[in-house]
Amino acid sequence: MLDPRGPRFAAIITSVVLVVVLITGSGWLALAQAVVFAVGAANIRYAPYAWIYRKFVARHLGPPPPVREPSEPVRFAQGVGFAFMTVGTAGYLAGAPVVGLIATALALAAAFLNAAFGFCLGCEMYLLLKRVRAALPTR
Amino acid sequence: MPFEVTGLIVAAVVLLAATAFGLVKRARDGKLRQPSRSEDREVLARLGVDGATPVTLLQFSSAFCAPCRATRAICARVAAETEGVRHIEVDAESHLDEVRALGIMRTPTLLIVDAAGRVVRRAAGQPPTRAHLLAAVSEALTSGSKTVGSNR
C-alpha cells in the first residue's frame, strides 16, 4: 500500500521529462525514462521518482492521508509506460523520430491524466484488452 | 519546420487534449444513470443476483483498479446499513461472457438491480457519492416492490 501522493508526484515528474523528450527529441532521455518505468514496474519500492518523493518531498507535506493506494494499479501503469517508451526510444535512436514522437506523446497523455486527474489507465484499458483478446479466434 | 517546434506543438496539443478529456471524464464518471437497455435476467442470475433480494449492488472490478476499492467500500457500507440491500463484487476478467452480455467496458462498473431483476441505475469509472447511491437504492426498493408481482 502506498501514500497516494507518491504516484501523483511521480506522474508530474514523468510528464515534465516527457515534454522535454518531445521538445529535444532526445532518444537518450527517452531511454532514461523507459528505464525509470521498468524499475517501477518491476518493484514499486525502488521506483526512482517515488524514492525522491519519500526522501525529499514527503517530510514537508505532513502525515500521509489515511487512505492508502494499492500498489498493483500503479505498477500496471508503469508497465504500460515502459511499453510506450520502449517504442519511443527505439524510434528516436533508430532514426525514426516520428515513431518516437507518437509513442512519447501517448505516454505523456497517460502520465499527465494521472498527474492532473488521478486517472487510472489500467481501469479503463485492462478490461477492454481482455475482452478483445477473448474475442480473437484461438488457434 | 524544425523538429523542436514540432515537438513543442505536439506536447501542447497533447496537454490541451488530455485536459479537456480529463475534465469531461471527471464530470461524467461515477454518475448514476438510467441504463438505455434492459438486461437479461439469466445473465444477472449467473452472477449471483437472486429474486429474493430487494436491491442488489452488482459491482464489476479488476485487479489493477484503485477506484474499485473505493466503490467496494461505499457499496459494502450502504449494504450493511440498509435493510434489503446486498453488495456483490464480481471479478470482471473471470466473467468475460457476462461482461460482454452486459456491455461492461471498464472497471469499476456498478449496476443497481431491483427485486424484479431490472437494472435501474448504472455508474462507471468512479464510485457514486454516498448520497446519490442511497437515493438510487431507496428508489429501487420502491420500484422493485411495486412491480415484482406483475413481472414474474
GROMACS .gro file of C-alpha atoms in nm, chain B residues 41-142:
model
  102
  180ARG     CA    1  -3.201  -1.174  -1.607
  181GLU     CA    2  -3.041  -1.506  -1.688
  182VAL     CA    3  -2.702  -1.332  -1.711
  183LEU     CA    4  -2.758  -1.144  -1.385
  184ALA     CA    5  -2.862  -1.469  -1.216
  185ARG     CA    6  -2.535  -1.634  -1.322
  186LEU     CA    7  -2.351  -1.360  -1.130
  187GLY     CA    8  -2.547  -1.430  -0.813
  188VAL     CA    9  -2.837  -1.185  -0.839
  189ASP     CA   10  -3.144  -1.360  -0.699
  190GLY     CA   11  -3.508  -1.258  -0.689
  191ALA     CA   12  -3.520  -1.285  -0.310
  192THR     CA   13  -3.302  -0.975  -0.267
  193PRO     CA   14  -3.489  -0.643  -0.290
  194VAL     CA   15  -3.187  -0.446  -0.419
  195THR     CA   16  -2.852  -0.580  -0.540
  196LEU     CA   17  -2.545  -0.362  -0.589
  197LEU     CA   18  -2.360  -0.556  -0.858
  198GLN     CA   19  -2.003  -0.430  -0.892
  199PHE     CA   20  -1.753  -0.527  -1.163
  200SER     CA   21  -1.389  -0.491  -1.060
  201SER     CA   22  -1.041  -0.572  -1.183
  202ALA     CA   23  -0.707  -0.621  -1.013
  203PHE     CA   24  -0.540  -0.303  -1.140
  204CYS     CA   25  -0.809  -0.068  -1.026
  205ALA     CA   26  -0.785   0.184  -0.743
  206PRO     CA   27  -1.140   0.329  -0.773
  207CYS     CA   28  -1.275  -0.028  -0.746
  208ARG     CA   29  -1.164  -0.026  -0.382
  209ALA     CA   30  -1.340   0.300  -0.312
  210THR     CA   31  -1.655   0.165  -0.482
  211ARG     CA   32  -1.638  -0.154  -0.275
  212ALA     CA   33  -1.608   0.044   0.048
  213ILE     CA   34  -1.908   0.267  -0.023
  214CYS     CA   35  -2.128  -0.019  -0.152
  215ALA     CA   36  -2.040  -0.250   0.136
  216ARG     CA   37  -2.128   0.025   0.383
  217VAL     CA   38  -2.462   0.106   0.219
  218ALA     CA   39  -2.545  -0.267   0.205
  219ALA     CA   40  -2.459  -0.310   0.573
  220GLU     CA   41  -2.665  -0.011   0.679
  221THR     CA   42  -2.970  -0.061   0.459
  222GLU     CA   43  -3.221  -0.341   0.506
  223GLY     CA   44  -3.273  -0.548   0.191
  224VAL     CA   45  -2.958  -0.435   0.008
  225ARG     CA   46  -2.687  -0.677  -0.093
  226HIS     CA   47  -2.347  -0.600  -0.245
  227ILE     CA   48  -2.192  -0.846  -0.491
  228GLU     CA   49  -1.845  -0.782  -0.631
  229VAL     CA   50  -1.751  -0.969  -0.948
  230ASP     CA   51  -1.402  -1.006  -1.096
  231ALA     CA   52  -1.476  -0.883  -1.449
  232GLU     CA   53  -1.181  -1.065  -1.602
  233SER     CA   54  -1.305  -1.408  -1.496
  234HIS     CA   55  -1.662  -1.347  -1.620
  235LEU     CA   56  -1.598  -1.219  -1.972
  236ASP     CA   57  -1.915  -1.373  -2.122
  237GLU     CA   58  -2.135  -1.191  -1.872
  238VAL     CA   59  -1.922  -0.875  -1.906
  239ARG     CA   60  -1.986  -0.876  -2.281
  240ALA     CA   61  -2.357  -0.956  -2.243
  241LEU     CA   62  -2.400  -0.663  -2.003
  242GLY     CA   63  -2.186  -0.423  -2.208
  243ILE     CA   64  -1.933  -0.362  -1.929
  244MET     CA   65  -1.641  -0.168  -2.080
  245ARG     CA   66  -1.431  -0.069  -1.780
  246THR     CA   67  -1.394  -0.105  -1.408
  247PRO     CA   68  -1.545  -0.021  -1.173
  248THR     CA   69  -1.895  -0.050  -1.320
  249LEU     CA   70  -2.181  -0.062  -1.073
  250LEU     CA   71  -2.530  -0.191  -1.159
  251ILE     CA   72  -2.823  -0.138  -0.925
  252VAL     CA   73  -3.068  -0.425  -0.973
  253ASP     CA   74  -3.416  -0.416  -0.823
  254ALA     CA   75  -3.629  -0.709  -0.699
  255ALA     CA   76  -3.784  -0.751  -1.044
  256GLY     CA   77  -3.438  -0.818  -1.187
  257ARG     CA   78  -3.417  -0.490  -1.375
  258VAL     CA   79  -3.101  -0.281  -1.387
  259VAL     CA   80  -3.239   0.054  -1.275
  260ARG     CA   81  -2.913   0.253  -1.246
  261ARG     CA   82  -2.561   0.221  -1.373
  262ALA     CA   83  -2.237   0.407  -1.292
  263ALA     CA   84  -1.881   0.358  -1.418
  264GLY     CA   85  -1.528   0.485  -1.368
  265GLN     CA   86  -1.566   0.613  -1.012
  266PRO     CA   87  -1.792   0.528  -0.718
  267PRO     CA   88  -2.111   0.734  -0.696
  268THR     CA   89  -2.137   0.965  -0.397
  269ARG     CA   90  -2.293   0.809  -0.089
  270ALA     CA   91  -2.591   1.043  -0.110
  271HIS     CA   92  -2.660   0.957  -0.475
  272LEU     CA   93  -2.622   0.587  -0.405
  273LEU     CA   94  -2.862   0.600  -0.110
  274ALA     CA   95  -3.118   0.791  -0.317
  275ALA     CA   96  -3.094   0.541  -0.604
  276VAL     CA   97  -3.120   0.247  -0.362
  277SER     CA   98  -3.435   0.377  -0.197
  278GLU     CA   99  -3.587   0.443  -0.539
  279ALA     CA  100  -3.501   0.085  -0.644
  280LEU     CA  101  -3.653  -0.053  -0.322
  281THR     CA  102  -3.984   0.116  -0.414
   0.00000   0.00000   0.00000
